[in-house]
Short mmCIF file of C-alpha atoms in Angstrom, two decimals:
data_model
loop_
_atom_site.label_atom_id
_atom_site.label_comp_id
_atom_site.label_asym_id
_atom_site.label_seq_id
_atom_site.Cartn_x
_atom_site.Cartn_y
_atom_site.Cartn_z
CA UNK A 1 -2.02 -48.81 13.30
CA UNK A 2 -5.55 -48.16 14.52
CA UNK A 3 -8.08 -47.06 11.90
CA UNK A 4 -11.27 -45.03 12.34
CA UNK A 5 -14.04 -43.88 10.08
CA UNK A 6 -13.65 -40.30 11.31
CA UNK A 7 -11.00 -38.52 13.36
CA UNK A 8 -11.98 -35.19 14.89
CA UNK A 9 -9.20 -32.84 15.96
CA UNK A 10 -10.14 -30.47 18.77
CA UNK A 11 -12.38 -31.04 21.80
CA UNK A 12 -14.09 -27.65 21.97
CA UNK A 13 -17.79 -27.03 21.24
CA UNK A 14 -17.45 -27.53 17.47
CA UNK A 15 -15.40 -30.71 17.84
CA UNK A 16 -17.67 -32.17 20.51
CA UNK A 17 -20.77 -31.46 18.43
CA UNK A 18 -19.14 -32.96 15.33
CA UNK A 19 -18.35 -36.09 17.36
CA UNK A 20 -21.92 -36.32 18.66
CA UNK A 21 -23.34 -36.12 15.13
CA UNK A 22 -20.79 -38.41 13.48
CA UNK A 23 -20.86 -41.13 16.15
CA UNK A 24 -24.49 -41.93 15.46
CA UNK A 25 -23.45 -43.93 12.40
CA UNK A 26 -19.63 -44.02 12.36
CA UNK A 27 -16.60 -45.16 14.32
CA UNK A 28 -15.19 -41.88 15.71
CA UNK A 29 -12.13 -40.79 17.65
CA UNK A 30 -11.89 -37.33 19.20
CA UNK A 31 -8.33 -36.03 19.62
CA UNK A 32 -7.82 -33.43 22.36
CA UNK A 33 -4.54 -31.64 23.07
CA UNK A 34 -5.39 -31.01 26.74
CA UNK A 35 -6.15 -33.42 29.57
CA UNK A 36 -9.86 -32.48 29.43
CA UNK A 37 -12.42 -31.26 26.91
CA UNK A 38 -13.84 -27.77 26.52
CA UNK A 39 -11.19 -25.72 28.35
CA UNK A 40 -12.05 -22.51 26.50
CA UNK A 41 -15.75 -23.37 26.49
CA UNK A 42 -15.81 -23.19 30.29
CA UNK A 43 -14.81 -19.51 30.08
CA UNK A 44 -17.73 -18.45 27.88
CA UNK A 45 -20.27 -16.02 29.20
CA UNK A 46 -18.06 -15.21 32.15
CA UNK A 47 -18.27 -18.84 33.23
CA UNK A 48 -22.05 -18.87 32.89
CA UNK A 49 -22.02 -20.16 29.28
CA UNK A 50 -24.00 -17.97 26.90
CA UNK A 51 -24.69 -21.10 24.89
CA UNK A 52 -26.52 -19.48 21.96
CA UNK A 53 -28.72 -16.60 20.87
CA UNK A 54 -32.43 -17.28 20.55
CA UNK A 55 -33.33 -14.87 17.77
CA UNK A 56 -35.21 -16.43 14.84
CA UNK A 57 -32.71 -17.83 12.33
CA UNK A 58 -33.61 -15.35 9.61
CA UNK A 59 -32.92 -12.44 11.97
CA UNK A 60 -29.89 -14.15 13.48
CA UNK A 61 -28.22 -14.43 10.08
CA UNK A 62 -28.31 -10.66 9.59
CA UNK A 63 -25.63 -10.31 12.29
CA UNK A 64 -23.03 -12.14 10.18
CA UNK A 65 -21.09 -10.95 7.14
CA UNK A 66 -21.02 -14.52 5.81
CA UNK A 67 -24.72 -15.12 6.34
CA UNK A 68 -25.16 -17.06 3.08
CA UNK A 69 -22.44 -19.51 4.09
CA UNK A 70 -24.00 -20.08 7.52
CA UNK A 71 -27.60 -20.44 6.39
CA UNK A 72 -27.55 -24.18 5.73
CA UNK A 73 -25.76 -25.08 8.96
CA UNK A 74 -28.09 -22.90 11.06
CA UNK A 75 -31.17 -24.58 9.62
CA UNK A 76 -29.55 -28.04 9.83
CA UNK A 77 -28.97 -27.73 13.56
CA UNK A 78 -31.33 -25.35 15.33
CA UNK A 79 -31.46 -24.11 18.91
CA UNK A 80 -34.23 -26.61 19.61
CA UNK A 81 -31.92 -29.39 18.43
CA UNK A 82 -29.26 -28.07 20.79
CA UNK A 83 -31.57 -27.84 23.81
CA UNK A 84 -32.81 -31.40 23.23
CA UNK A 85 -29.36 -32.72 24.16
CA UNK A 86 -29.73 -31.64 27.79
CA UNK A 87 -31.93 -32.80 30.66
CA UNK A 88 -31.99 -29.37 32.33
CA UNK A 89 -33.53 -26.01 31.50
CA UNK A 90 -32.18 -22.78 30.05
CA UNK A 91 -33.18 -19.17 30.60
CA UNK A 92 -33.39 -16.33 28.08
CA UNK A 93 -31.94 -12.99 29.13
CA UNK A 94 -31.63 -9.60 27.44
CA UNK A 95 -30.86 -9.53 23.70
CA UNK A 96 -32.08 -13.14 23.41
CA UNK A 97 -28.99 -14.54 25.13
CA UNK A 98 -29.45 -18.09 26.43
CA UNK A 99 -27.84 -19.41 29.64
CA UNK A 100 -28.31 -22.59 31.68
CA UNK A 101 -30.55 -21.91 34.67
CA UNK A 102 -27.74 -23.06 36.94
CA UNK A 103 -25.47 -20.32 35.57
CA UNK A 104 -22.66 -22.87 35.35
CA UNK A 105 -20.84 -23.59 32.08
CA UNK A 106 -19.57 -26.84 33.59
CA UNK A 107 -23.12 -28.22 33.61
CA UNK A 108 -23.41 -27.60 29.87
CA UNK A 109 -20.04 -29.21 29.18
CA UNK A 110 -20.95 -32.25 31.28
CA UNK A 111 -24.20 -32.56 29.34
CA UNK A 112 -22.35 -32.55 26.04
CA UNK A 113 -19.77 -35.08 27.23
CA UNK A 114 -22.58 -37.45 28.24
CA UNK A 115 -23.54 -37.54 24.55
CA UNK A 116 -20.09 -38.88 23.61
CA UNK A 117 -20.62 -42.38 24.96
CA UNK A 118 -19.93 -43.94 21.53
CA UNK A 119 -16.82 -41.82 20.88
CA UNK A 120 -13.22 -42.80 21.61
CA UNK A 121 -11.55 -39.80 23.26
CA UNK A 122 -7.77 -39.49 23.23
CA UNK A 123 -6.51 -36.85 25.68
CA UNK A 124 -3.11 -35.16 25.65
CA UNK A 125 -2.93 -35.89 21.94
CA UNK A 126 -1.41 -32.99 20.03
CA UNK A 127 -1.71 -33.41 16.28
CA UNK A 128 1.63 -32.62 14.66
CA UNK A 129 1.15 -33.99 11.17
CA UNK A 130 -1.54 -35.23 8.80
CA UNK A 131 -0.39 -37.19 5.75
CA UNK A 132 -2.08 -37.09 2.36
CA UNK A 133 -3.77 -40.40 3.10
CA UNK A 134 -5.01 -39.12 6.50
CA UNK A 135 -2.49 -40.76 8.79
CA UNK A 136 -2.20 -38.65 11.94
CA UNK A 137 1.16 -38.42 13.75
CA UNK A 138 2.07 -41.75 12.12
CA UNK A 139 -0.09 -43.34 14.84
CA UNK A 140 -3.62 -43.68 13.53
CA UNK A 141 -5.48 -43.48 10.25
CA UNK A 142 -8.94 -42.17 9.39
CA UNK A 143 -11.12 -42.27 6.30
CA UNK A 144 -12.20 -38.70 7.01
CA UNK A 145 -10.92 -35.90 9.23
CA UNK A 146 -12.72 -32.97 10.84
CA UNK A 147 -10.53 -30.12 12.07
CA UNK A 148 -12.14 -28.07 14.86
CA UNK A 149 -9.12 -26.67 16.67
CA UNK A 150 -10.49 -23.16 17.20
CA UNK A 151 -8.66 -19.87 16.74
CA UNK A 152 -5.58 -18.39 18.42
CA UNK A 153 -7.07 -16.57 21.41
CA UNK A 154 -6.57 -17.93 24.94
CA UNK A 155 -3.47 -20.00 24.03
CA UNK A 156 -3.46 -21.36 27.60
CA UNK A 157 -6.49 -23.45 26.58
CA UNK A 158 -4.58 -25.15 23.78
CA UNK A 159 -5.27 -22.81 20.84
CA UNK A 160 -2.31 -22.36 18.50
CA UNK A 161 -1.51 -20.80 15.13
CA UNK A 162 0.14 -24.11 14.18
CA UNK A 163 -3.30 -25.63 13.66
CA UNK A 164 -3.86 -23.50 10.56
CA UNK A 165 -0.98 -25.29 8.86
CA UNK A 166 -1.92 -28.91 9.54
CA UNK A 167 -3.11 -29.09 5.93
CA UNK A 168 -2.57 -27.10 2.75
CA UNK A 169 -6.00 -25.48 3.03
CA UNK A 170 -5.80 -21.70 2.25
CA UNK A 171 -6.09 -19.38 5.26
CA UNK A 172 -7.04 -15.68 5.40
CA UNK A 173 -5.38 -13.02 7.56
CA UNK A 174 -5.78 -13.82 11.26
CA UNK A 175 -6.78 -11.01 13.65
CA UNK A 176 -8.06 -10.33 17.17
CA UNK A 177 -11.84 -10.29 17.64
CA UNK A 178 -14.17 -9.18 20.44
CA UNK A 179 -11.26 -7.53 22.18
CA UNK A 180 -10.93 -4.71 24.75
CA UNK A 181 -8.89 -1.73 23.57
CA UNK A 182 -5.72 -0.40 25.18
CA UNK A 183 -5.63 3.38 25.49
CA UNK A 184 -2.58 5.60 25.23
CA UNK A 185 -3.70 7.42 28.39
CA UNK A 186 -3.70 5.71 31.78
CA UNK A 187 -7.33 5.45 32.89
CA UNK A 188 -6.72 4.24 36.44
CA UNK A 189 -8.55 7.23 37.92
CA UNK A 190 -11.83 6.22 36.25
CA UNK A 191 -11.39 2.43 36.26
CA UNK A 192 -14.67 0.71 37.03
CA UNK A 193 -16.90 3.50 35.69
CA UNK A 194 -19.50 2.53 33.08
CA UNK A 195 -21.02 4.75 30.40
CA UNK A 196 -24.43 3.33 29.49
CA UNK A 197 -25.97 3.29 26.00
CA UNK A 198 -23.45 5.55 24.36
CA UNK A 199 -22.47 5.42 20.68
CA UNK A 200 -18.87 4.46 19.93
CA UNK A 201 -17.41 5.25 16.50
CA UNK A 202 -14.40 4.27 14.45
CA UNK A 203 -14.38 6.10 11.14
CA UNK A 204 -17.86 5.41 9.68
CA UNK A 205 -18.57 2.42 11.91
CA UNK A 206 -20.85 2.97 14.90
CA UNK A 207 -21.98 0.70 17.72
CA UNK A 208 -24.37 1.55 20.55
CA UNK A 209 -23.72 -0.05 23.92
CA UNK A 210 -22.05 0.22 27.30
CA UNK A 211 -18.43 1.27 27.76
CA UNK A 212 -16.49 0.16 30.83
CA UNK A 213 -13.20 1.79 31.81
CA UNK A 214 -10.37 -0.42 33.02
CA UNK A 215 -6.88 0.44 34.24
CA UNK A 216 -5.42 -0.14 30.80
CA UNK A 217 -8.22 0.94 28.49
CA UNK A 218 -11.78 0.41 27.33
CA UNK A 219 -14.01 -2.63 27.42
CA UNK A 220 -17.73 -3.42 27.75
CA UNK A 221 -20.18 -4.75 25.11
CA UNK A 222 -20.06 -1.62 22.94
CA UNK A 223 -16.27 -1.63 22.71
CA UNK A 224 -16.06 -5.41 22.33
CA UNK A 225 -18.43 -5.44 19.36
CA UNK A 226 -16.85 -2.41 17.68
CA UNK A 227 -13.44 -4.07 17.97
CA UNK A 228 -14.52 -6.61 15.35
CA UNK A 229 -15.20 -3.89 12.80
CA UNK A 230 -11.99 -2.06 13.68
CA UNK A 231 -9.94 -5.24 13.34
CA UNK A 232 -11.42 -6.04 9.96
CA UNK A 233 -10.63 -2.57 8.60
CA UNK A 234 -7.00 -2.51 9.76
CA UNK A 235 -4.44 -4.43 7.72
CA UNK A 236 -2.44 -6.92 9.81
CA UNK A 237 -1.94 -10.66 10.17
CA UNK A 238 -1.12 -12.38 13.46
CA UNK A 239 0.37 -15.30 11.56
CA UNK A 240 3.13 -12.94 10.51
CA UNK A 241 3.59 -10.64 13.51
CA UNK A 242 1.88 -9.06 16.52
CA UNK A 243 0.84 -5.64 15.22
CA UNK A 244 1.86 -2.28 16.65
CA UNK A 245 -1.36 -0.38 16.04
CA UNK A 246 -2.46 3.19 16.74
CA UNK A 247 -5.87 4.64 15.94
CA UNK A 248 -8.57 6.83 17.46
CA UNK A 249 -12.16 6.17 18.47
CA UNK A 250 -14.82 8.60 19.63
CA UNK A 251 -17.79 8.32 21.98
CA UNK A 252 -21.05 10.22 21.64
CA UNK A 253 -21.90 10.82 25.29
CA UNK A 254 -25.34 12.24 24.45
CA UNK A 255 -26.59 10.02 21.61
CA UNK A 256 -30.29 10.79 22.17
CA UNK A 257 -29.91 14.41 21.12
CA UNK A 258 -28.23 15.73 17.98
CA UNK A 259 -25.53 18.37 17.94
CA UNK A 260 -27.83 21.25 17.00
CA UNK A 261 -30.39 20.39 19.65
CA UNK A 262 -27.67 20.04 22.25
CA UNK A 263 -26.24 23.41 21.34
CA UNK A 264 -29.66 25.06 21.66
CA UNK A 265 -30.24 23.32 24.99
CA UNK A 266 -26.96 24.61 26.40
CA UNK A 267 -27.66 28.18 25.24
CA UNK A 268 -31.06 28.12 26.94
CA UNK A 269 -29.87 26.40 30.11
CA UNK A 270 -26.83 28.64 30.48
CA UNK A 271 -29.16 31.62 30.46
CA UNK A 272 -31.75 30.17 32.83
CA UNK A 273 -29.31 28.50 35.25
CA UNK A 274 -26.50 31.03 35.11
CA UNK A 275 -25.33 30.61 38.72
CA UNK A 276 -25.05 26.82 38.46
CA UNK A 277 -21.51 25.47 38.29
CA UNK A 278 -20.70 23.50 35.16
CA UNK A 279 -19.64 20.43 37.20
CA UNK A 280 -23.12 20.30 38.75
CA UNK A 281 -24.95 21.03 35.51
CA UNK A 282 -23.26 18.13 33.74
CA UNK A 283 -24.95 15.73 36.16
CA UNK A 284 -27.96 16.12 33.85
CA UNK A 285 -25.96 14.74 30.94
CA UNK A 286 -23.17 12.50 32.25
CA UNK A 287 -22.46 9.77 34.79
CA UNK A 288 -21.54 11.60 38.00
CA UNK A 289 -18.16 9.99 38.62
CA UNK A 290 -17.08 10.61 35.02
CA UNK A 291 -17.60 14.39 35.13
CA UNK A 292 -14.29 15.39 36.72
CA UNK A 293 -12.30 13.34 34.19
CA UNK A 294 -14.37 14.79 31.33
CA UNK A 295 -13.80 18.39 32.43
CA UNK A 296 -10.08 17.84 32.93
CA UNK A 297 -9.76 16.37 29.45
CA UNK A 298 -11.67 19.24 27.87
CA UNK A 299 -9.77 21.88 29.83
CA UNK A 300 -12.84 23.38 31.49
CA UNK A 301 -12.84 24.48 35.14
CA UNK A 302 -15.68 22.66 36.89
CA UNK A 303 -16.18 25.57 39.30
CA UNK A 304 -17.11 27.96 36.49
CA UNK A 305 -20.69 29.22 36.57
CA UNK A 306 -22.73 28.72 33.43
CA UNK A 307 -23.20 32.44 32.89
CA UNK A 308 -19.42 32.90 32.68
CA UNK A 309 -18.87 30.32 29.95
CA UNK A 310 -18.12 32.03 26.65
CA UNK A 311 -19.18 30.85 23.20
CA UNK A 312 -15.81 29.25 22.41
CA UNK A 313 -15.88 27.17 25.59
CA UNK A 314 -19.52 26.21 25.01
CA UNK A 315 -18.68 25.01 21.51
CA UNK A 316 -15.81 22.96 22.90
CA UNK A 317 -18.20 21.47 25.43
CA UNK A 318 -20.68 20.50 22.71
CA UNK A 319 -17.91 19.01 20.57
CA UNK A 320 -16.66 16.81 23.40
CA UNK A 321 -20.10 15.72 24.52
CA UNK A 322 -20.82 14.53 20.98
CA UNK A 323 -17.32 13.37 20.12
CA UNK A 324 -15.15 12.50 23.11
CA UNK A 325 -12.02 10.85 21.74
CA UNK A 326 -9.54 8.24 22.95
CA UNK A 327 -6.20 7.40 21.37
CA UNK A 328 -5.85 3.63 21.10
CA UNK A 329 -2.52 1.83 20.92
CA UNK A 330 -3.75 -1.71 20.34
CA UNK A 331 -6.04 -4.59 21.17
CA UNK A 332 -5.85 -6.25 24.57
CA UNK A 333 -4.67 -9.58 23.17
CA UNK A 334 -4.85 -11.32 26.55
CA UNK A 335 -8.61 -10.76 26.68
CA UNK A 336 -9.61 -11.12 23.01
CA UNK A 337 -12.52 -13.57 22.99
CA UNK A 338 -12.45 -14.82 19.40
CA UNK A 339 -10.34 -14.93 16.26
CA UNK A 340 -11.24 -13.04 13.11
CA UNK A 341 -10.19 -14.86 9.94
CA UNK A 342 -9.32 -18.48 9.40
CA UNK A 343 -9.73 -21.20 6.80
CA UNK A 344 -10.86 -19.47 3.62
CA UNK A 345 -14.57 -20.10 2.99
CA UNK A 346 -14.10 -19.96 -0.78
CA UNK A 347 -12.75 -23.49 -0.57
CA UNK A 348 -15.35 -24.96 1.80
CA UNK A 349 -18.71 -26.43 0.79
CA UNK A 350 -21.23 -24.61 3.01
CA UNK A 351 -23.72 -27.48 2.76
CA UNK A 352 -21.29 -30.08 4.12
CA UNK A 353 -18.31 -28.18 5.66
CA UNK A 354 -16.05 -30.31 3.42
CA UNK A 355 -13.00 -28.88 1.69
CA UNK A 356 -13.43 -28.47 -2.05
CA UNK A 357 -9.67 -29.02 -2.42
CA UNK A 358 -9.11 -32.09 -0.24
CA UNK A 359 -11.96 -34.66 -0.32
CA UNK A 360 -12.71 -36.15 3.08
CA UNK A 361 -11.36 -33.14 5.00
CA UNK A 362 -13.88 -31.07 6.95
CA UNK A 363 -13.67 -27.93 9.09
CA UNK A 364 -15.93 -26.58 11.85
CA UNK A 365 -16.08 -23.74 14.34
CA UNK A 366 -13.68 -20.90 14.99
CA UNK A 367 -10.92 -22.22 12.73
CA UNK A 368 -13.13 -21.12 9.83
CA UNK A 369 -13.25 -17.51 8.66
CA UNK A 370 -16.50 -16.98 10.58
CA UNK A 371 -17.28 -14.71 13.52
CA UNK A 372 -20.11 -12.74 15.08
CA UNK A 373 -20.77 -10.21 17.86
CA UNK A 374 -20.86 -11.03 21.54
CA UNK A 375 -24.08 -12.59 22.82
CA UNK A 376 -24.06 -16.30 21.97
CA UNK A 377 -23.53 -15.82 18.23
CA UNK A 378 -20.10 -17.46 18.07
CA UNK A 379 -21.11 -20.57 19.98
CA UNK A 380 -24.06 -20.81 17.60
CA UNK A 381 -21.53 -20.97 14.76
CA UNK A 382 -19.50 -23.63 16.56
CA UNK A 383 -22.43 -25.92 17.33
CA UNK A 384 -24.14 -25.63 13.95
CA UNK A 385 -21.04 -26.00 11.76
CA UNK A 386 -19.77 -28.77 14.03
CA UNK A 387 -22.99 -30.74 13.74
CA UNK A 388 -23.14 -30.28 9.96
CA UNK A 389 -19.53 -31.38 9.54
CA UNK A 390 -20.08 -34.48 11.69
CA UNK A 391 -23.33 -35.36 9.97
CA UNK A 392 -21.83 -34.89 6.49
CA UNK A 393 -18.64 -36.82 7.22
CA UNK A 394 -20.58 -39.78 8.62
CA UNK A 395 -22.52 -40.31 5.42
CA UNK A 396 -21.07 -43.27 3.57
#
């Protein structure tokens, strides 16, 4: 039976980074279920690889609920440390998102793989069992093990709920994260339309961003980020069943003006522009190709002149401009980008990524109960926790 200092399970960004760090001083094997590394990684950033977010660490941490847990790993492996691994340049785009100048995630993956020259890589190796003395599949043994198998989204890339049960480590509820929403109403007629810089709300939670309509529902950065907060508030667990969920969200279509100011504006404009048809007037407030859908949903005839709109109809118009609702029947599981929940952080040492229950067992990346918004935040988690786990495990 072959023996290694460290066995790393999972060849995604966290596993690769753990292998890079650990192999500097230890004999390492990287076990990958697929025939190649980084299958899900290649999909990030729409194939362009939003490799990280370049905000200062102190500011970056404010975007995470578990900021205290992440602090040590973020400072242990910074963005500068990450960039130093590559012999090509990166570009910073809006909201401090970082991409390779080539716009090709494959270039980033190739650069990472080049750093694995001292690592034994075993492809098509699905881990089925880990014994108490760290024998894997009755085939190889390791002094220490790092589990970096990711979450449950994109199962075609090798992700599986089975990975949460490879050890006895406690696991929280598992949920969809960064997911489009499926609407009860068919939105085919407005598919492709984007609402820019609107405010989307679920109960008391609000997110400002773009909303994109698809044939089956809502997506876009605003929806994707709000989906995290929605998922956390709703009680369900994908390890038990696929939930049948129904809830409602609302969109403030005029977020730069409050309800009272909007009401006063409409009163004044309806008097001064009385002959203007409501469908033409709304071009001042809404995206043109969204107006017909909006009027149909609010039950207002677009041919009506402003002077003929009564107080009741005006109030309904104000209400819908400030709170346009959609009934949601679930998350679009096929397009969920990340997993919310995972290995319970209460039993992980944040300064080493080692289990406090099973000495010599480490975790990194998405399998942990860690997640962030879209924009490079989740890859930042993967790289930093992966590096810290590899570095810590390799210390004798």
